[in-house]
PDB file of C-alpha atoms in Angstrom:
ATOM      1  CA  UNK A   1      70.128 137.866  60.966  1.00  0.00           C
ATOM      2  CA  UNK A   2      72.651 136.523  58.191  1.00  0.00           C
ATOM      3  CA  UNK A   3      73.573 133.911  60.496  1.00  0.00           C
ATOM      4  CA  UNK A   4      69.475 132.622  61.069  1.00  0.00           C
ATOM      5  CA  UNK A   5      69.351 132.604  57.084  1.00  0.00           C
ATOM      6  CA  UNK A   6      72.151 130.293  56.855  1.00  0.00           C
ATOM      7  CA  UNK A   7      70.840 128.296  59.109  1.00  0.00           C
ATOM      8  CA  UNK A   8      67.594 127.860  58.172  1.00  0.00           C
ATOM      9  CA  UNK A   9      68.390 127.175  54.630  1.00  0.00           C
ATOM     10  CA  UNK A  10      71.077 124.392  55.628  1.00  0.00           C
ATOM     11  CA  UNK A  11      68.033 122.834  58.187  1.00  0.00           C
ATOM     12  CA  UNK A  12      65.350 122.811  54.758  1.00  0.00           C
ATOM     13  CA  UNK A  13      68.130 121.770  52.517  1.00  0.00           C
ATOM     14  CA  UNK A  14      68.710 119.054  55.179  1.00  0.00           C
ATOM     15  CA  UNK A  15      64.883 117.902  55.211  1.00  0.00           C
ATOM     16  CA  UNK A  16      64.873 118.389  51.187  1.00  0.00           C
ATOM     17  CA  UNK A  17      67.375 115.255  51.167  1.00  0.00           C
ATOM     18  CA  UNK A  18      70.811 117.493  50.633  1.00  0.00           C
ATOM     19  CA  UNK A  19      73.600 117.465  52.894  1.00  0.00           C
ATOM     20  CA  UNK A  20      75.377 120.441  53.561  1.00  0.00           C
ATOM     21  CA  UNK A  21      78.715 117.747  52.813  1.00  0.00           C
ATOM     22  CA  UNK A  22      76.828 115.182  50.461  1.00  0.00           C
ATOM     23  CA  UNK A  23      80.035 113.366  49.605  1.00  0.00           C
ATOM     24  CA  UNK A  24      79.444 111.786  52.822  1.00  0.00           C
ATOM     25  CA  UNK A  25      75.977 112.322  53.992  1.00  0.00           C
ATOM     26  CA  UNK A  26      75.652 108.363  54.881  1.00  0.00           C
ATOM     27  CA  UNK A  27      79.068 108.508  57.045  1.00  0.00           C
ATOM     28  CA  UNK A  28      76.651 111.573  58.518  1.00  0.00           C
ATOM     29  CA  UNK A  29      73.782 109.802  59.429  1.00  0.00           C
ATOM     30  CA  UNK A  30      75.531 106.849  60.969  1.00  0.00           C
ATOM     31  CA  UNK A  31      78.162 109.119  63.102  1.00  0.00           C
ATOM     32  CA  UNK A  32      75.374 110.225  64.519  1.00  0.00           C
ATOM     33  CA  UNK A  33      73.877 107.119  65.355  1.00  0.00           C
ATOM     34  CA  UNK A  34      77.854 107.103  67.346  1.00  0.00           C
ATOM     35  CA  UNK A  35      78.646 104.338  63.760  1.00  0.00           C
ATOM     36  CA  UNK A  36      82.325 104.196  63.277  1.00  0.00           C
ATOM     37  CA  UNK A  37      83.984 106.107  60.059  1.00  0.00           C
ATOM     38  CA  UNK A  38      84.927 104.602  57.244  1.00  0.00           C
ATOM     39  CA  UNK A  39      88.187 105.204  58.460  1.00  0.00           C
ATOM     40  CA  UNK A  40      87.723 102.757  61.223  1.00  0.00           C
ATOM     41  CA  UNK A  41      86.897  99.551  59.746  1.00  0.00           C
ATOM     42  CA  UNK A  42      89.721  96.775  58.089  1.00  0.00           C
ATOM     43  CA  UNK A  43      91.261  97.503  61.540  1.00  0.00           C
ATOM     44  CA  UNK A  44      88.555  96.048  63.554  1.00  0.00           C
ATOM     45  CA  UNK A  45      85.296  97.987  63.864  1.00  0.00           C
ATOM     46  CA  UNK A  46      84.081 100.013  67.095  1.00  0.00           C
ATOM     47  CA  UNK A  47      81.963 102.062  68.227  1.00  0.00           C
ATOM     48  CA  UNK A  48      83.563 105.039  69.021  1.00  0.00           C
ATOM     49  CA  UNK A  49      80.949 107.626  71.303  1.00  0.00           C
ATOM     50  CA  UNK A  50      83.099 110.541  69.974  1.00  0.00           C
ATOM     51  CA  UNK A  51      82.129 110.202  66.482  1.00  0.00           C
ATOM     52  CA  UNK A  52      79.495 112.647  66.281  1.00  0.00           C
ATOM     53  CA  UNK A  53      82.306 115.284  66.868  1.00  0.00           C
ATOM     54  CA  UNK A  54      84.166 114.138  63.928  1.00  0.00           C
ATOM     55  CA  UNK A  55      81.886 115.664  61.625  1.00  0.00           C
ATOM     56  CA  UNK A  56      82.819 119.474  61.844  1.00  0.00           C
ATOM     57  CA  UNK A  57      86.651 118.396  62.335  1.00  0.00           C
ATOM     58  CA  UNK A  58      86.309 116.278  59.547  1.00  0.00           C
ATOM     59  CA  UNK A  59      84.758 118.886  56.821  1.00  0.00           C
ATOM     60  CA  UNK A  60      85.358 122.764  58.296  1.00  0.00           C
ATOM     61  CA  UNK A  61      88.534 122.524  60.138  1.00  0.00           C
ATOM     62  CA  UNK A  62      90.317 125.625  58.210  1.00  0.00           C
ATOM     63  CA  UNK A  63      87.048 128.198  58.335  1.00  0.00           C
ATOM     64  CA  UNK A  64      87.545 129.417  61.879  1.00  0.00           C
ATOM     65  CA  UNK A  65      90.944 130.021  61.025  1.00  0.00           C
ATOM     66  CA  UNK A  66      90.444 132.011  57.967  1.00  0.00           C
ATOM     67  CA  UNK A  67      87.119 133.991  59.229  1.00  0.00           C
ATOM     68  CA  UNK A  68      88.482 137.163  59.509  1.00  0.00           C
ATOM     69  CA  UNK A  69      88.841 137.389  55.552  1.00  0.00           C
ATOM     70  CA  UNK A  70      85.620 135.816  54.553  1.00  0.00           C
ATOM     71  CA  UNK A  71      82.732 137.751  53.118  1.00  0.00           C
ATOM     72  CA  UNK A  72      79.652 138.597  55.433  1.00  0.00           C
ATOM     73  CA  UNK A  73      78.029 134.861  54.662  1.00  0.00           C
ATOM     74  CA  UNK A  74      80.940 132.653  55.486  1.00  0.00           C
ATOM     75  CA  UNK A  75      81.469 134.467  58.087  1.00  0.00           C
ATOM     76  CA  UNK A  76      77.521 133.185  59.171  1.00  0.00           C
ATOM     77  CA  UNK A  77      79.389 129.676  58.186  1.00  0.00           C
ATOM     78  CA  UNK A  78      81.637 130.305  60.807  1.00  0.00           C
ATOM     79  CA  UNK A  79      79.237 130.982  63.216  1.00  0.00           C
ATOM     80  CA  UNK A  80      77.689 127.836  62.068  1.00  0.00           C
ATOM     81  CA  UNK A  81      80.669 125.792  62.582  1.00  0.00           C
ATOM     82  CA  UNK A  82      81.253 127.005  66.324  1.00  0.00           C
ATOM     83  CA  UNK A  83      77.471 126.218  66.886  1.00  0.00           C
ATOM     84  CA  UNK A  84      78.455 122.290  66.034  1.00  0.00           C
ATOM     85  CA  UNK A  85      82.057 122.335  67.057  1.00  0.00           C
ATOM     86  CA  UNK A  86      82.499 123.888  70.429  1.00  0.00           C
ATOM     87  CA  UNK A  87      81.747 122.287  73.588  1.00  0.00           C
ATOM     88  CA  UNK A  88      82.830 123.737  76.292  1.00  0.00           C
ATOM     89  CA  UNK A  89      82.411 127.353  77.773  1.00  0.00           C
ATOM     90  CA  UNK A  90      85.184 129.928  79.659  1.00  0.00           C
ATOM     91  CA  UNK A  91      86.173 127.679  82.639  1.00  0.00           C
ATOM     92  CA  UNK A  92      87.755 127.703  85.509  1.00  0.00           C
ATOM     93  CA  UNK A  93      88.956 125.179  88.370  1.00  0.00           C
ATOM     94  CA  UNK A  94      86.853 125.366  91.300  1.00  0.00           C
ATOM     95  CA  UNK A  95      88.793 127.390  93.342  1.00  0.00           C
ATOM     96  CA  UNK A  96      89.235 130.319  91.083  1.00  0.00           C
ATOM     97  CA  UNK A  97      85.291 130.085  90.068  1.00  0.00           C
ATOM     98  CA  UNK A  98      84.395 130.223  93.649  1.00  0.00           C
ATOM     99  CA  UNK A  99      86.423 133.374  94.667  1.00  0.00           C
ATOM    100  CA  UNK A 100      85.805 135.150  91.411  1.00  0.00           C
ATOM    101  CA  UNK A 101      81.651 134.794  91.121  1.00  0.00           C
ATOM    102  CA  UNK A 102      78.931 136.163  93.333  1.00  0.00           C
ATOM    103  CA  UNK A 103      76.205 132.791  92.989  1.00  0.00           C
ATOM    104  CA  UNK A 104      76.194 129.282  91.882  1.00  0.00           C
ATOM    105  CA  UNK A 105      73.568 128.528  88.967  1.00  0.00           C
ATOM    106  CA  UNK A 106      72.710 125.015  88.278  1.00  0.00           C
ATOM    107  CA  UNK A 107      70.761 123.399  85.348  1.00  0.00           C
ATOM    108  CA  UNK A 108      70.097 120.153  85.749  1.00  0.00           C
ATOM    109  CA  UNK A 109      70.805 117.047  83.604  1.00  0.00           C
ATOM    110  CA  UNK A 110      68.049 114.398  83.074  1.00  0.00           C
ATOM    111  CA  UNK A 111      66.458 112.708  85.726  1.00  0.00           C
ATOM    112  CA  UNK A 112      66.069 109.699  87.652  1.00  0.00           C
ATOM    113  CA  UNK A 113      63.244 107.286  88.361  1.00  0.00           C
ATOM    114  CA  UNK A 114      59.974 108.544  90.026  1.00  0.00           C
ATOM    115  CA  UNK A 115      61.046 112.307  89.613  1.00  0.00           C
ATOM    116  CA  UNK A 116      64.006 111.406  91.704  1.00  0.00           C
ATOM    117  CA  UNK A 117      67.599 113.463  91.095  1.00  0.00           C
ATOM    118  CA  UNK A 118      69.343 110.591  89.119  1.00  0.00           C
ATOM    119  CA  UNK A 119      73.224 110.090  89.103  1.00  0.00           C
ATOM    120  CA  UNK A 120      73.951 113.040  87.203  1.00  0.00           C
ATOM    121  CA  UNK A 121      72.139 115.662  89.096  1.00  0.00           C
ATOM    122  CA  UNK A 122      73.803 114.202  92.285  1.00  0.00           C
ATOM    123  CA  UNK A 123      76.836 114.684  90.491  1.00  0.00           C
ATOM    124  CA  UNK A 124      76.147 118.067  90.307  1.00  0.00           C
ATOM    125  CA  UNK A 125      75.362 119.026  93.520  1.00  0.00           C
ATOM    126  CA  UNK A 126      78.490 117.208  94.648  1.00  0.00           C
ATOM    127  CA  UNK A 127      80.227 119.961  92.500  1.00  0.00           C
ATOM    128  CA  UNK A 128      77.842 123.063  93.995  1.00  0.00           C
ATOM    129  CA  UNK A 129      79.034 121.907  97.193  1.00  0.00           C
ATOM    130  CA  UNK A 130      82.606 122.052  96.566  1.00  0.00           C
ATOM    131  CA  UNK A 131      82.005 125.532  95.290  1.00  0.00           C
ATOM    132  CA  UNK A 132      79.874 126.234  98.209  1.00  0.00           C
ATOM    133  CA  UNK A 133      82.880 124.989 100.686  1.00  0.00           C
ATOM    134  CA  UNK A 134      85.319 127.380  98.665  1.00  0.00           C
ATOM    135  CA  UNK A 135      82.919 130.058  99.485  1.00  0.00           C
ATOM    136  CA  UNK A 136      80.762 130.039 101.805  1.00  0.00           C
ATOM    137  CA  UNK A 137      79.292 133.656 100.549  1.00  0.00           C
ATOM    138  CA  UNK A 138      77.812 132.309  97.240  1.00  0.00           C
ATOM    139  CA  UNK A 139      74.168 132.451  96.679  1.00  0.00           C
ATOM    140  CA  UNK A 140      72.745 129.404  95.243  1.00  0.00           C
ATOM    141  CA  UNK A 141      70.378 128.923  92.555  1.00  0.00           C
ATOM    142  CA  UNK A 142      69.507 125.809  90.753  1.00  0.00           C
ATOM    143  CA  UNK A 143      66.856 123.568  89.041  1.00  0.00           C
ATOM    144  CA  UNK A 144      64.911 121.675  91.366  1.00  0.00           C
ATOM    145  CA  UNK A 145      66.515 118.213  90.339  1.00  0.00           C
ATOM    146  CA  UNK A 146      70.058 119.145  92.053  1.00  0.00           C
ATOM    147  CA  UNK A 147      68.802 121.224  94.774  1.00  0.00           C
ATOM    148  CA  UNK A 148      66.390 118.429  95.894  1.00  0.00           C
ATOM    149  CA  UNK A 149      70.133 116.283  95.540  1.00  0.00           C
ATOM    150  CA  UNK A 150      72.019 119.025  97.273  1.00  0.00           C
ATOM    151  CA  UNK A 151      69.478 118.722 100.287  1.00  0.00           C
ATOM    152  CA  UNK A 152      69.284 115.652 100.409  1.00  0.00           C
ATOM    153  CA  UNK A 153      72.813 114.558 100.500  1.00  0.00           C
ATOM    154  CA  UNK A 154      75.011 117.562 101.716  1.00  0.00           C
ATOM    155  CA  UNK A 155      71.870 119.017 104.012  1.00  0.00           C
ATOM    156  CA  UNK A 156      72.405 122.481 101.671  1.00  0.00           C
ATOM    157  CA  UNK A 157      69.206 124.265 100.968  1.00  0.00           C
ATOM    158  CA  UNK A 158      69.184 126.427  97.690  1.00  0.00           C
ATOM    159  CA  UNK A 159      68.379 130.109  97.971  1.00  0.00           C
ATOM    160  CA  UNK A 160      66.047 129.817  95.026  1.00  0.00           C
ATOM    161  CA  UNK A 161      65.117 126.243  93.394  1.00  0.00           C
ATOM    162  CA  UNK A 162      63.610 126.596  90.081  1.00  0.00           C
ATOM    163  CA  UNK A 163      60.931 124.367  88.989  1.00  0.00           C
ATOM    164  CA  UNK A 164      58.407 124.328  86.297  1.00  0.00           C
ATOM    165  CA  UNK A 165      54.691 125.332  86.215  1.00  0.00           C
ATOM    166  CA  UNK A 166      52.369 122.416  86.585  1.00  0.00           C
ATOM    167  CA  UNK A 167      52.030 120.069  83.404  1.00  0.00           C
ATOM    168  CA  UNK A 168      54.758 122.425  81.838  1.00  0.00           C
ATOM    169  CA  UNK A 169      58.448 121.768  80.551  1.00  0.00           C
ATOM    170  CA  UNK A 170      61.149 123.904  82.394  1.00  0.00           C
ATOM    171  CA  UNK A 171      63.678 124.836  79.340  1.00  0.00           C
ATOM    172  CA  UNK A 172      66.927 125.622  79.683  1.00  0.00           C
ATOM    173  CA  UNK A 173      66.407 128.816  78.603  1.00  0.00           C
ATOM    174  CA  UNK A 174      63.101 129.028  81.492  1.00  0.00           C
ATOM    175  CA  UNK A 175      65.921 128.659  84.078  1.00  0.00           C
ATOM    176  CA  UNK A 176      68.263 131.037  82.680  1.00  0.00           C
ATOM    177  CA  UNK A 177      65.491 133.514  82.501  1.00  0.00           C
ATOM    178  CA  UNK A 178      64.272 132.689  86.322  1.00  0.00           C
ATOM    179  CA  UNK A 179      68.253 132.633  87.659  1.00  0.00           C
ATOM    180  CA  UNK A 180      68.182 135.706  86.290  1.00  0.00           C
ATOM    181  CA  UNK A 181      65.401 137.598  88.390  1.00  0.00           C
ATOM    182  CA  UNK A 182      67.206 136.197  91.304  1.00  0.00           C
ATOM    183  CA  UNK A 183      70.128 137.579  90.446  1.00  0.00           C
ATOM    184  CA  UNK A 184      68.945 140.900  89.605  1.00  0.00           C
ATOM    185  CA  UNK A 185      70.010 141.319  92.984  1.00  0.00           C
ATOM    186  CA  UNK A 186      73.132 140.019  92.799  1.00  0.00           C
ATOM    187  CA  UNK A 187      74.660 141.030  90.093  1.00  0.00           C
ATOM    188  CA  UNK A 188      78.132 139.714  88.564  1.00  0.00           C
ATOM    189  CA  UNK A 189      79.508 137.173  87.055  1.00  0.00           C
ATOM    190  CA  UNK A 190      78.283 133.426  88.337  1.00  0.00           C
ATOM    191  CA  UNK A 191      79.683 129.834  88.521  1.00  0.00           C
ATOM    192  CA  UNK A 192      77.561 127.829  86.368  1.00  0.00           C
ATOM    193  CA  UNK A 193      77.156 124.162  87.310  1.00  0.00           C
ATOM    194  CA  UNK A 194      76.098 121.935  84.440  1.00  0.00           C
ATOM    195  CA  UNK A 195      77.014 119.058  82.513  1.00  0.00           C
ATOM    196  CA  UNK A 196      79.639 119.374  80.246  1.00  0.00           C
ATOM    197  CA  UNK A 197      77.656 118.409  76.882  1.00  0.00           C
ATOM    198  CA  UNK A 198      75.259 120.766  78.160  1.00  0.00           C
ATOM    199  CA  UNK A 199      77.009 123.688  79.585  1.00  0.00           C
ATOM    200  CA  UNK A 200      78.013 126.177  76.600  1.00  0.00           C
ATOM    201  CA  UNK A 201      73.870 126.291  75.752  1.00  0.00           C
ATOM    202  CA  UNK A 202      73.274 126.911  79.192  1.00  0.00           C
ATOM    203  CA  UNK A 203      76.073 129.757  79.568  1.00  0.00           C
ATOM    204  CA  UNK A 204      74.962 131.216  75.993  1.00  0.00           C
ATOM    205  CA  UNK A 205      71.602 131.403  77.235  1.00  0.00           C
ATOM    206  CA  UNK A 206      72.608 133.293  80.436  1.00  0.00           C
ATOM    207  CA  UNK A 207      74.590 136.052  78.901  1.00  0.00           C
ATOM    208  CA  UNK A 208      72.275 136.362  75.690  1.00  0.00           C
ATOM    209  CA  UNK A 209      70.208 140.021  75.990  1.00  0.00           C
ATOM    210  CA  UNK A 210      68.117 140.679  77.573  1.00  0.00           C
ATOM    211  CA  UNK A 211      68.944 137.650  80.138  1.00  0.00           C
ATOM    212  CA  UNK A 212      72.774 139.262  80.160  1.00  0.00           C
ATOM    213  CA  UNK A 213      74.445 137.449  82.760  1.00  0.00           C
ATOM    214  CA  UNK A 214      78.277 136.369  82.942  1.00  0.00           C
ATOM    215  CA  UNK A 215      79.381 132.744  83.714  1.00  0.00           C
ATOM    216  CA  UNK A 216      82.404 130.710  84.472  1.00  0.00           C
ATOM    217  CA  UNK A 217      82.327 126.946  84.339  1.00  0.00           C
ATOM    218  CA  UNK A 218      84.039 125.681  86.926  1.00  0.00           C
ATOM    219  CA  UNK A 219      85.508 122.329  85.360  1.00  0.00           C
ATOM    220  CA  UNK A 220      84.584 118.914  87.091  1.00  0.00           C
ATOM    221  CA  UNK A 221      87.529 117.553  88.911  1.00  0.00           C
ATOM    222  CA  UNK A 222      88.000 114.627  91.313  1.00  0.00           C
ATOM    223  CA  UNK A 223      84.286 113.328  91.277  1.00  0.00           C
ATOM    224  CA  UNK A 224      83.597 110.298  92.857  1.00  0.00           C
ATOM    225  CA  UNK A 225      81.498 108.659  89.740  1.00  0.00           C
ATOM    226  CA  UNK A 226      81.243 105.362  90.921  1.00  0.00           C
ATOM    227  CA  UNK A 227      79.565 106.758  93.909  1.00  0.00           C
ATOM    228  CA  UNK A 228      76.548 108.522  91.851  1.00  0.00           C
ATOM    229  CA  UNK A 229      76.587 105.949  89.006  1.00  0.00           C
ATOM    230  CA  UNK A 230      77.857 108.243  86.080  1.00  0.00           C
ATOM    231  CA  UNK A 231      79.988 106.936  83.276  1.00  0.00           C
ATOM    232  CA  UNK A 232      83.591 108.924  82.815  1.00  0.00           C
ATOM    233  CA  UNK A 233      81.804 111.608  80.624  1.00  0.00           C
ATOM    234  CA  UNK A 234      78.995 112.169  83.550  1.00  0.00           C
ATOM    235  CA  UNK A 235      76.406 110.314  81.706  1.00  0.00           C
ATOM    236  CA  UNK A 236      73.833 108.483  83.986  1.00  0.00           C
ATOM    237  CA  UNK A 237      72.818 104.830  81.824  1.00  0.00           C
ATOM    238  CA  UNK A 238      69.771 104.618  83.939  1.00  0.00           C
ATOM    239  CA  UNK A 239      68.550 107.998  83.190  1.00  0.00           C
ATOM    240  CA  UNK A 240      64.571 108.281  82.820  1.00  0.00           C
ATOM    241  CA  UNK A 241      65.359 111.168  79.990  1.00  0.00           C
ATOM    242  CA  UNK A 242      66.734 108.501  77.589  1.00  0.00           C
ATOM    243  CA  UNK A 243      68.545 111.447  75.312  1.00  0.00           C
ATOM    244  CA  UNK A 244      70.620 112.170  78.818  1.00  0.00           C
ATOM    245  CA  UNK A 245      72.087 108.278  79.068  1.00  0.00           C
ATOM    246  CA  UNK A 246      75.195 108.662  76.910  1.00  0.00           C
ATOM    247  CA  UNK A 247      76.967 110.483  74.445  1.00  0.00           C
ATOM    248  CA  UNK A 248      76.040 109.221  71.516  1.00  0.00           C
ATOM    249  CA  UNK A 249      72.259 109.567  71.720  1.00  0.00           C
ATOM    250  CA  UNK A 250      73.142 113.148  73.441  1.00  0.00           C
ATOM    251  CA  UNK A 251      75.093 115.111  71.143  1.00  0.00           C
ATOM    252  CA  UNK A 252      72.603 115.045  67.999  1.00  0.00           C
ATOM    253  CA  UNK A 253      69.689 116.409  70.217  1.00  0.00           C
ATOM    254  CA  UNK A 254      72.065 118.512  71.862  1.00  0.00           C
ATOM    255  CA  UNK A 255      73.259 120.242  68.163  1.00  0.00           C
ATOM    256  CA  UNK A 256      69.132 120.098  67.319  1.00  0.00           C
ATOM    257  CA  UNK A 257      68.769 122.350  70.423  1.00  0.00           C
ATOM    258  CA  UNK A 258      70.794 124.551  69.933  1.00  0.00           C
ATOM    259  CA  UNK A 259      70.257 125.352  66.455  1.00  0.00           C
ATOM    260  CA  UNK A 260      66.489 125.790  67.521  1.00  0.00           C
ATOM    261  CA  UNK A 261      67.896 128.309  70.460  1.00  0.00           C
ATOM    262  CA  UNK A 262      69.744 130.303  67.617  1.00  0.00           C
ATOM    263  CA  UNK A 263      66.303 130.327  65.543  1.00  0.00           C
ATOM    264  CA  UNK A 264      64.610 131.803  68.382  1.00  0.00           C
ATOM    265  CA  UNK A 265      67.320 134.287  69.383  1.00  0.00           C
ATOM    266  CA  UNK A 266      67.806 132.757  72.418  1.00  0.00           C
ATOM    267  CA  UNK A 267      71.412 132.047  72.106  1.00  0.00           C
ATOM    268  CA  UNK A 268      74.102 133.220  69.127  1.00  0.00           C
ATOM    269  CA  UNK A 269      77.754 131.961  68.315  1.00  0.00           C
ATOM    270  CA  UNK A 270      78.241 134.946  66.148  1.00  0.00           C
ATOM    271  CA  UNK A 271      80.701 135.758  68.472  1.00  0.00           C
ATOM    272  CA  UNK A 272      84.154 134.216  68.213  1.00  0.00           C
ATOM    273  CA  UNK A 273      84.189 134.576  72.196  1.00  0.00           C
ATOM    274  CA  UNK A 274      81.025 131.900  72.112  1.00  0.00           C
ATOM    275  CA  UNK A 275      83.184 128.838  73.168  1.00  0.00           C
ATOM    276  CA  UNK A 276      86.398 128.348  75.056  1.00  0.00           C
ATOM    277  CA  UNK A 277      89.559 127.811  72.331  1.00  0.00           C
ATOM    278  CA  UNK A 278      91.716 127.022  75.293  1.00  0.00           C
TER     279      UNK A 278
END
């Protein structure tokens, strides 16, 4: 509860015009917009696609370290800074995912023209059918974008494929809760199959109560991405979601998402467990 307070007074001091760091809100704005710092120009300009990540290194680097002996509200703060500064959930290689998880869950990642897969959701099926060829036993269950790729290119058919109600969106959190009546059946932990940017939301929303299911994120190695199209961070350029074509444009919606998740107490980083220090 402290934590939504905090947040919800930096978002309206935010649309009020006051940045949280207002020293430099315009370095901010245009870091967002993937604009190089101030640091970068006399040596020759760039864009640089990780700049949007500089902006919690850049102004809250020492809180994690010293949350244990802040008072309850910084402590919220903390929680606040994992929410922007963490990327990646517990992961795994492929091998160990595969013989440590009962099912593969898969959330898909934009989508490609005419309500076809697009490169990224090939990409991910690629990687459900390496864990599927580690072990054969896993139960599949993923969005309908990479089990329509899955089919189509490795002949694998999902055990469920999740797909939204007509003329509805299909949330991230609507396929974590719909995983999870599959796997009511099958309980333990699961190998979740996402894309990077995207996968600590998607493994916060799985284990968040009531939903309550463990993950492992098996980490994306030796992909062919010249083959499906994808840039080196697994962005597709031709995307038909136009937040899902790089980076840049990604991360800000990403960090808008999940601070709405945390409003609706769909996901939490109270927890210093909420992100993967490794």
């Amino acid at each position: 509860m402290r934590f939504r307070f905090v947040l919800a007074a930096f978002v309206l001091g935010s649309a009020a015009g006051d940045s949280l760091f207002s020293g430099d809100r315009l370095w901010h704005h245009g870091a967002l917009r993937g604009a190089p710092s101030p640091s970068d120009h006399g040596g020759g300009a760039h864009t640089d696609a990780s700049a949007p990540l500089r902006i919690v290194e850049r102004h809250n680097k020492e809180l994690l370290a010293l949350e244990y002996d802040l008072p309850p509200v910084q402590q919220s703060l903390a929680a606040w800074t994992r929410l922007t500064s963490c990327w990646s959930p517990r992961s795994e290689n492929i091998t160990e995912a595969a013989s440590s998880t009962v099912a593969i869950v898969g959330f898909s990642f934009g989508q490609g023209a005419n309500l076809s897969p697009g490169g990224t959701n090939r990409a991910l099926a690629w990687q459900v059918a390496q864990l599927k060829h580690a072990n054969p036993g896993l139960k599949i269950v993923l969005q309908w974008e990479i089990a329509d790729a899955l089919e189509q290119e490795f002949k694998m058919t999902a055990d469920l494929r999740i797909s939204p109600l007509p003329d509805s969106y299909l949330s991230t959190y609507g396929v974590a809760e719909q995983a999870a009546e599959y796997l009511a059946a099958h309980p333990g932990t699961v190998s979740l199959v996402a894309h990077p940017d995207h996968a600590l939301r998607c493994a916060l929303n799985l284990v968040q109560p009531p939903i309550g299911v463990a993950s492992v994120w098996p980490r994306i190695e030796g992909l062919p991405a010249a083959q499906y199209g994808v840039d080196d961070r697994y962005y597709d350029p031709l995307s038909a979601q136009a937040w899902c074509r790089n980076r840049s444009v990604y991360v800000p919606h990403e960090l808008t998402s999940r601070a709405s998740g945390v409003l609706a107490g769909e996901i939490s980083f109270e927890s210093e467990d909420s992100c993967d220090a490794r």
